[in-house]
Amino acid sequence: MRYSNLSNFIDGKSSNPGVPRMERYSPVDGELLSSLPLSDAKELDKAVQAAKKAFADWSQWTIKERTGVFYKYYELLSKRLPEIADIQYHEMGKIPAEALQEVGKSLELTEVACSMPQMATGDFEEVSRGVECHDVRVPLGVVASITPFNFPHMVPHWTLPNALVLGNTMILKPSREAPYTVLKIGEMMKEAGLPDGVLNIVCGGREVVNAIVEHPNIQGITFVGSTKVAQMVYAKGCANFKRVLALGSANNHLILLPDAHPANSAANIAASYLGCAGQRCMSACVLVAVGDVDPIIAKLVEESKKFVPGVNMSAIVNTEAKANIIGYIDRAEKDGANILLDGRGAKPPAGKEKGQYLGPTIIEAKAGSEIAMEENFGPILTIVRARTLDEALDIANSSPYGNGGSIFTQSGRAAEIFCKKIQAGMVAVNVGVPVPREPFSFGGWKNSIVGGGDITGKSSFGFWTKLKKISVKWNPDKPVNWMA
Ligand code: NAD
């Protein structure tokens, strides 16, 4: 076993509940990595009680004192990027270069939290003669963050630094596919001086999630994962009167116009649908090809062939996910779709025969077909044809999801029309992965999100706090006239 049997991280210590355990095998080469506890409601309650106790003190620290811990954490993390990236590589199969980029994003998100004393200040005004109003951000209390497998280190950093700097204490529930990557965050936060109980990490599956949405002492929940679970977490969390923000699945559309720069477009689109082997909620999924773009598509096919599974392309997270992706390709083929590039027979490199790999796949299909409408979360680009930009926008906007969208063109007018009309939360021009960089916030539209606001950036400050509005009058000589 590469790593030892894993424990939860509660109240600054390891916790080993007497619950069943799950073994975790690496998608890189099938190696047994670790086992993790499938925690239950009792273990979750233990974590909540620790977080509740810690809140009494942590919430009284000044914001600058709390930020001080994150400056130290930033320093520690920046020295240990390769170690974290290596764990992530083994746990969920993301090639080291991509894993390093991801941990780099965690650093950038920590920077935002460190700037909170400057960015999260409140308002002040003399609202009437001698009467002043100001507002104060008050933390919610114990909050929870439930995270997916595909960005196991970055997604916790969407929530954890901001929520904690703003004075909350947290239960973090990682994906079962990458628990050690997340437990390392707890270890390093403790080393950075985070008091015990402020961050608690509880491993497991749906039992923990169900316990989170029902626990009376949890005030706020964020979720990132598939739409089906996002909607369940939102519905149950709200029914229990919690504040909830839940991010879900995606099926991002890219529009390719004939005037696009051929080499840049081909390289960007290939990197977008093949990065992390397509296991990104901002990956290119559907390419809407407008008019005669066949020379660019031919380049895209050639560009895609440069991605070799297990060499410069990540693994698929597990056997079930791989079978699910293959199922989509098989059904599209049966449905009469034209497979331009088929990754089903990809051979793993020597020494990685037991790994989970799929090669780049490009499928030309009908708009509205299953492969064009559903998220498959694999290294597949589905091409559908359109005659005009308007028709392409209609196709893109018929998706039930609205996470991201991009256009490839050299026409400013076409780009302007696209940005105005595309129904997605994060859009881009000539950029394959339309994720905004910090401090701009992250959040999709339509079925890619449930709840108000984005998960990062300024709108997250509002999510993690409640405002207290204070009115003060100290001048007895001035008559009270609220409307003066
Ligand atoms: P998932 O929904 O299977 O799991 C997410 C979390 O929910 C995990 O912690 C998991 O343990 C838990 N969970 C899973 N099934 C559950 C159930 N039935 N009841 C209660 N809890 C459950 O998602 P995943 O496979 O880890 O991640 C891939 C999905 O996440 C894709 O759909 C992808 O688009 C989406 N995603 C979205 C974003 C975004 O920002 N919108 C970001 C990353 C991933």
PDB file of N, CA, C and O in Angstrom, residues 1 3-9 15-26 32-40 43 91 172-183 201-206 208:
ATOM      1  N   MET A   1       0.840  -1.193   0.000  1.00  0.00           N
ATOM      2  CA  MET A   1       0.000   0.000   0.000  1.00  0.00           C
ATOM      3  C   MET A   1       0.883   1.254   0.000  1.00  0.00           C
ATOM      4  O   MET A   1       1.752   1.381   0.851  1.00  0.00           O
ATOM      5  N   TYR A   3       0.081   4.514   0.489  1.00  0.00           N
ATOM      6  CA  TYR A   3      -0.182   5.367   1.655  1.00  0.00           C
ATOM      7  C   TYR A   3      -0.813   4.475   2.726  1.00  0.00           C
ATOM      8  O   TYR A   3      -1.433   3.467   2.409  1.00  0.00           O
ATOM      9  N   SER A   4      -0.718   4.928   3.976  1.00  0.00           N
ATOM     10  CA  SER A   4      -1.297   4.085   5.035  1.00  0.00           C
ATOM     11  C   SER A   4      -2.819   4.187   5.016  1.00  0.00           C
ATOM     12  O   SER A   4      -3.398   4.952   4.255  1.00  0.00           O
ATOM     13  N   ASN A   5      -3.492   3.417   5.878  1.00  0.00           N
ATOM     14  CA  ASN A   5      -4.939   3.555   6.016  1.00  0.00           C
ATOM     15  C   ASN A   5      -5.243   4.966   6.505  1.00  0.00           C
ATOM     16  O   ASN A   5      -4.638   5.440   7.457  1.00  0.00           O
ATOM     17  N   LEU A   6      -6.181   5.617   5.866  1.00  0.00           N
ATOM     18  CA  LEU A   6      -6.426   7.028   6.176  1.00  0.00           C
ATOM     19  C   LEU A   6      -7.419   7.176   7.323  1.00  0.00           C
ATOM     20  O   LEU A   6      -8.295   6.324   7.518  1.00  0.00           O
ATOM     21  N   SER A   7      -7.266   8.293   8.042  1.00  0.00           N
ATOM     22  CA  SER A   7      -8.181   8.609   9.146  1.00  0.00           C
ATOM     23  C   SER A   7      -8.848   9.939   8.845  1.00  0.00           C
ATOM     24  O   SER A   7      -8.338  10.740   8.060  1.00  0.00           O
ATOM     25  N   ASN A   8      -9.954  10.208   9.501  1.00  0.00           N
ATOM     26  CA  ASN A   8     -10.542  11.545   9.419  1.00  0.00           C
ATOM     27  C   ASN A   8      -9.662  12.513  10.197  1.00  0.00           C
ATOM     28  O   ASN A   8      -8.813  12.108  11.001  1.00  0.00           O
ATOM     29  N   PHE A   9      -9.898  13.815   9.980  1.00  0.00           N
ATOM     30  CA  PHE A   9      -9.160  14.859  10.690  1.00  0.00           C
ATOM     31  C   PHE A   9     -10.190  15.683  11.464  1.00  0.00           C
ATOM     32  O   PHE A   9     -10.934  16.466  10.875  1.00  0.00           O
ATOM     33  N   SER A  15      -8.933  10.738  13.525  1.00  0.00           N
ATOM     34  CA  SER A  15     -10.085  10.059  14.131  1.00  0.00           C
ATOM     35  C   SER A  15     -10.397   8.828  13.298  1.00  0.00           C
ATOM     36  O   SER A  15     -10.542   8.917  12.072  1.00  0.00           O
ATOM     37  N   ASN A  16     -10.482   7.699  13.973  1.00  0.00           N
ATOM     38  CA  ASN A  16     -10.763   6.439  13.276  1.00  0.00           C
ATOM     39  C   ASN A  16     -12.065   5.838  13.760  1.00  0.00           C
ATOM     40  O   ASN A  16     -12.084   5.102  14.739  1.00  0.00           O
ATOM     41  N   PRO A  17     -13.163   6.135  13.105  1.00  0.00           N
ATOM     42  CA  PRO A  17     -14.434   5.589  13.572  1.00  0.00           C
ATOM     43  C   PRO A  17     -14.514   4.099  13.249  1.00  0.00           C
ATOM     44  O   PRO A  17     -13.878   3.632  12.306  1.00  0.00           O
ATOM     45  N   GLY A  18     -15.289   3.393  14.019  1.00  0.00           N
ATOM     46  CA  GLY A  18     -15.465   1.956  13.746  1.00  0.00           C
ATOM     47  C   GLY A  18     -16.505   1.751  12.656  1.00  0.00           C
ATOM     48  O   GLY A  18     -17.620   1.317  12.917  1.00  0.00           O
ATOM     49  N   VAL A  19     -16.139   2.133  11.439  1.00  0.00           N
ATOM     50  CA  VAL A  19     -17.084   2.030  10.312  1.00  0.00           C
ATOM     51  C   VAL A  19     -16.420   1.216   9.196  1.00  0.00           C
ATOM     52  O   VAL A  19     -15.196   1.034   9.213  1.00  0.00           O
ATOM     53  N   PRO A  20     -17.183   0.722   8.233  1.00  0.00           N
ATOM     54  CA  PRO A  20     -16.546   0.011   7.114  1.00  0.00           C
ATOM     55  C   PRO A  20     -15.550   0.919   6.385  1.00  0.00           C
ATOM     56  O   PRO A  20     -15.693   2.146   6.409  1.00  0.00           O
ATOM     57  N   ARG A  21     -14.563   0.297   5.745  1.00  0.00           N
ATOM     58  CA  ARG A  21     -13.553   1.071   5.015  1.00  0.00           C
ATOM     59  C   ARG A  21     -13.611   0.704   3.538  1.00  0.00           C
ATOM     60  O   ARG A  21     -14.057  -0.376   3.163  1.00  0.00           O
ATOM     61  N   MET A  22     -13.133   1.633   2.710  1.00  0.00           N
ATOM     62  CA  MET A  22     -13.111   1.384   1.267  1.00  0.00           C
ATOM     63  C   MET A  22     -11.655   1.449   0.784  1.00  0.00           C
ATOM     64  O   MET A  22     -10.925   2.377   1.152  1.00  0.00           O
ATOM     65  N   GLU A  23     -11.254   0.477  -0.022  1.00  0.00           N
ATOM     66  CA  GLU A  23      -9.893   0.517  -0.563  1.00  0.00           C
ATOM     67  C   GLU A  23      -9.877   1.385  -1.806  1.00  0.00           C
ATOM     68  O   GLU A  23     -10.833   1.396  -2.586  1.00  0.00           O
ATOM     69  N   ARG A  24      -8.786   2.084  -1.979  1.00  0.00           N
ATOM     70  CA  ARG A  24      -8.676   2.985  -3.124  1.00  0.00           C
ATOM     71  C   ARG A  24      -7.480   2.548  -3.988  1.00  0.00           C
ATOM     72  O   ARG A  24      -6.353   2.488  -3.500  1.00  0.00           O
ATOM     73  N   TYR A  25      -7.768   2.239  -5.259  1.00  0.00           N
ATOM     74  CA  TYR A  25      -6.718   1.820  -6.191  1.00  0.00           C
ATOM     75  C   TYR A  25      -6.419   2.964  -7.155  1.00  0.00           C
ATOM     76  O   TYR A  25      -7.328   3.694  -7.560  1.00  0.00           O
ATOM     77  N   SER A  26      -5.161   3.085  -7.552  1.00  0.00           N
ATOM     78  CA  SER A  26      -4.792   4.195  -8.432  1.00  0.00           C
ATOM     79  C   SER A  26      -5.263   3.954  -9.870  1.00  0.00           C
ATOM     80  O   SER A  26      -5.040   2.874 -10.420  1.00  0.00           O
ATOM     81  N   LEU A  32      -2.632  -0.450  -5.165  1.00  0.00           N
ATOM     82  CA  LEU A  32      -3.446  -0.185  -3.971  1.00  0.00           C
ATOM     83  C   LEU A  32      -2.816   1.002  -3.235  1.00  0.00           C
ATOM     84  O   LEU A  32      -1.634   0.976  -2.877  1.00  0.00           O
ATOM     85  N   LEU A  33      -3.618   2.058  -3.013  1.00  0.00           N
ATOM     86  CA  LEU A  33      -3.076   3.287  -2.423  1.00  0.00           C
ATOM     87  C   LEU A  33      -3.333   3.397  -0.935  1.00  0.00           C
ATOM     88  O   LEU A  33      -2.461   3.751  -0.153  1.00  0.00           O
ATOM     89  N   SER A  34      -4.594   3.158  -0.565  1.00  0.00           N
ATOM     90  CA  SER A  34      -4.980   3.444   0.819  1.00  0.00           C
ATOM     91  C   SER A  34      -6.355   2.838   1.062  1.00  0.00           C
ATOM     92  O   SER A  34      -6.978   2.304   0.147  1.00  0.00           O
ATOM     93  N   SER A  35      -6.819   2.986   2.291  1.00  0.00           N
ATOM     94  CA  SER A  35      -8.239   2.718   2.545  1.00  0.00           C
ATOM     95  C   SER A  35      -8.757   3.911   3.331  1.00  0.00           C
ATOM     96  O   SER A  35      -7.999   4.587   4.041  1.00  0.00           O
ATOM     97  N   LEU A  36     -10.031   4.202   3.155  1.00  0.00           N
ATOM     98  CA  LEU A  36     -10.594   5.359   3.836  1.00  0.00           C
ATOM     99  C   LEU A  36     -11.852   4.965   4.586  1.00  0.00           C
ATOM    100  O   LEU A  36     -12.558   4.042   4.174  1.00  0.00           O
ATOM    101  N   PRO A  37     -12.143   5.660   5.694  1.00  0.00           N
ATOM    102  CA  PRO A  37     -13.361   5.311   6.429  1.00  0.00           C
ATOM    103  C   PRO A  37     -14.595   5.818   5.704  1.00  0.00           C
ATOM    104  O   PRO A  37     -14.603   6.942   5.201  1.00  0.00           O
ATOM    105  N   LEU A  38     -15.631   4.985   5.638  1.00  0.00           N
ATOM    106  CA  LEU A  38     -16.915   5.428   5.093  1.00  0.00           C
ATOM    107  C   LEU A  38     -17.726   5.910   6.294  1.00  0.00           C
ATOM    108  O   LEU A  38     -18.532   5.171   6.876  1.00  0.00           O
ATOM    109  N   SER A  39     -17.479   7.151   6.650  1.00  0.00           N
ATOM    110  CA  SER A  39     -17.981   7.674   7.931  1.00  0.00           C
ATOM    111  C   SER A  39     -19.497   7.734   7.981  1.00  0.00           C
ATOM    112  O   SER A  39     -20.163   7.795   6.946  1.00  0.00           O
ATOM    113  N   ASP A  40     -20.008   7.746   9.215  1.00  0.00           N
ATOM    114  CA  ASP A  40     -21.461   7.771   9.419  1.00  0.00           C
ATOM    115  C   ASP A  40     -21.873   9.074  10.114  1.00  0.00           C
ATOM    116  O   ASP A  40     -21.053   9.949  10.395  1.00  0.00           O
ATOM    117  N   GLU A  43     -19.968  10.053  13.349  1.00  0.00           N
ATOM    118  CA  GLU A  43     -18.647  10.653  13.132  1.00  0.00           C
ATOM    119  C   GLU A  43     -18.801  12.106  12.665  1.00  0.00           C
ATOM    120  O   GLU A  43     -18.051  12.981  13.069  1.00  0.00           O
ATOM    121  N   GLU A  91      -3.678   9.453  -6.858  1.00  0.00           N
ATOM    122  CA  GLU A  91      -5.066   9.218  -6.404  1.00  0.00           C
ATOM    123  C   GLU A  91      -6.082   9.299  -7.529  1.00  0.00           C
ATOM    124  O   GLU A  91      -7.010   8.501  -7.593  1.00  0.00           O
ATOM    125  N   LEU A 172     -15.210  19.620   5.991  1.00  0.00           N
ATOM    126  CA  LEU A 172     -14.916  19.405   4.574  1.00  0.00           C
ATOM    127  C   LEU A 172     -15.127  17.919   4.268  1.00  0.00           C
ATOM    128  O   LEU A 172     -14.583  17.054   4.951  1.00  0.00           O
ATOM    129  N   LYS A 173     -15.937  17.644   3.237  1.00  0.00           N
ATOM    130  CA  LYS A 173     -16.219  16.247   2.855  1.00  0.00           C
ATOM    131  C   LYS A 173     -15.642  16.017   1.468  1.00  0.00           C
ATOM    132  O   LYS A 173     -16.208  16.416   0.469  1.00  0.00           O
ATOM    133  N   PRO A 174     -14.452  15.373   1.392  1.00  0.00           N
ATOM    134  CA  PRO A 174     -13.826  15.158   0.078  1.00  0.00           C
ATOM    135  C   PRO A 174     -14.478  14.011  -0.680  1.00  0.00           C
ATOM    136  O   PRO A 174     -15.198  13.203  -0.105  1.00  0.00           O
ATOM    137  N   SER A 175     -14.167  13.939  -1.971  1.00  0.00           N
ATOM    138  CA  SER A 175     -14.577  12.804  -2.783  1.00  0.00           C
ATOM    139  C   SER A 175     -13.869  11.549  -2.272  1.00  0.00           C
ATOM    140  O   SER A 175     -12.730  11.616  -1.796  1.00  0.00           O
ATOM    141  N   ARG A 176     -14.516  10.399  -2.434  1.00  0.00           N
ATOM    142  CA  ARG A 176     -13.871   9.138  -2.033  1.00  0.00           C
ATOM    143  C   ARG A 176     -12.680   8.814  -2.924  1.00  0.00           C
ATOM    144  O   ARG A 176     -11.861   7.967  -2.601  1.00  0.00           O
ATOM    145  N   GLU A 177     -12.608   9.477  -4.090  1.00  0.00           N
ATOM    146  CA  GLU A 177     -11.540   9.170  -5.056  1.00  0.00           C
ATOM    147  C   GLU A 177     -10.212   9.861  -4.728  1.00  0.00           C
ATOM    148  O   GLU A 177      -9.193   9.489  -5.287  1.00  0.00           O
ATOM    149  N   ALA A 178     -10.239  10.909  -3.901  1.00  0.00           N
ATOM    150  CA  ALA A 178      -8.978  11.628  -3.651  1.00  0.00           C
ATOM    151  C   ALA A 178      -8.902  12.138  -2.216  1.00  0.00           C
ATOM    152  O   ALA A 178      -8.609  13.316  -1.977  1.00  0.00           O
ATOM    153  N   PRO A 179      -9.096  11.265  -1.228  1.00  0.00           N
ATOM    154  CA  PRO A 179      -9.148  11.750   0.164  1.00  0.00           C
ATOM    155  C   PRO A 179      -7.801  12.213   0.724  1.00  0.00           C
ATOM    156  O   PRO A 179      -7.745  13.169   1.495  1.00  0.00           O
ATOM    157  N   TYR A 180      -6.716  11.542   0.292  1.00  0.00           N
ATOM    158  CA  TYR A 180      -5.412  11.889   0.904  1.00  0.00           C
ATOM    159  C   TYR A 180      -4.971  13.283   0.474  1.00  0.00           C
ATOM    160  O   TYR A 180      -4.407  14.045   1.260  1.00  0.00           O
ATOM    161  N   THR A 181      -5.269  13.640  -0.791  1.00  0.00           N
ATOM    162  CA  THR A 181      -4.952  14.988  -1.293  1.00  0.00           C
ATOM    163  C   THR A 181      -5.597  16.025  -0.370  1.00  0.00           C
ATOM    164  O   THR A 181      -4.994  17.058  -0.050  1.00  0.00           O
ATOM    165  N   VAL A 182      -6.833  15.743   0.068  1.00  0.00           N
ATOM    166  CA  VAL A 182      -7.572  16.709   0.886  1.00  0.00           C
ATOM    167  C   VAL A 182      -7.100  16.656   2.343  1.00  0.00           C
ATOM    168  O   VAL A 182      -6.966  17.699   2.998  1.00  0.00           O
ATOM    169  N   LEU A 183      -6.818  15.450   2.842  1.00  0.00           N
ATOM    170  CA  LEU A 183      -6.338  15.353   4.230  1.00  0.00           C
ATOM    171  C   LEU A 183      -5.022  16.121   4.410  1.00  0.00           C
ATOM    172  O   LEU A 183      -4.737  16.650   5.485  1.00  0.00           O
ATOM    173  N   ILE A 201     -12.045  17.310   8.566  1.00  0.00           N
ATOM    174  CA  ILE A 201     -12.218  16.619   7.282  1.00  0.00           C
ATOM    175  C   ILE A 201     -12.802  15.231   7.560  1.00  0.00           C
ATOM    176  O   ILE A 201     -12.201  14.428   8.294  1.00  0.00           O
ATOM    177  N   VAL A 202     -13.974  14.996   6.991  1.00  0.00           N
ATOM    178  CA  VAL A 202     -14.685  13.728   7.238  1.00  0.00           C
ATOM    179  C   VAL A 202     -14.822  12.979   5.917  1.00  0.00           C
ATOM    180  O   VAL A 202     -15.497  13.440   4.988  1.00  0.00           O
ATOM    181  N   CYS A 203     -14.155  11.825   5.819  1.00  0.00           N
ATOM    182  CA  CYS A 203     -14.187  11.037   4.584  1.00  0.00           C
ATOM    183  C   CYS A 203     -15.437  10.165   4.538  1.00  0.00           C
ATOM    184  O   CYS A 203     -15.980   9.793   5.580  1.00  0.00           O
ATOM    185  N   GLY A 204     -15.829   9.816   3.336  1.00  0.00           N
ATOM    186  CA  GLY A 204     -16.967   8.915   3.189  1.00  0.00           C
ATOM    187  C   GLY A 204     -17.774   9.240   1.955  1.00  0.00           C
ATOM    188  O   GLY A 204     -17.312   9.964   1.063  1.00  0.00           O
ATOM    189  N   GLY A 205     -18.985   8.711   1.919  1.00  0.00           N
ATOM    190  CA  GLY A 205     -19.831   8.896   0.740  1.00  0.00           C
ATOM    191  C   GLY A 205     -21.150   9.541   1.097  1.00  0.00           C
ATOM    192  O   GLY A 205     -21.196  10.489   1.882  1.00  0.00           O
ATOM    193  N   ARG A 206     -22.233   8.968   0.546  1.00  0.00           N
ATOM    194  CA  ARG A 206     -23.539   9.637   0.670  1.00  0.00           C
ATOM    195  C   ARG A 206     -24.047   9.714   2.104  1.00  0.00           C
ATOM    196  O   ARG A 206     -24.796  10.621   2.449  1.00  0.00           O
ATOM    197  N   VAL A 208     -22.384  10.519   4.776  1.00  0.00           N
ATOM    198  CA  VAL A 208     -21.898  11.772   5.385  1.00  0.00           C
ATOM    199  C   VAL A 208     -22.665  12.956   4.802  1.00  0.00           C
ATOM    200  O   VAL A 208     -23.066  13.878   5.526  1.00  0.00           O
TER     201      VAL A 208
END
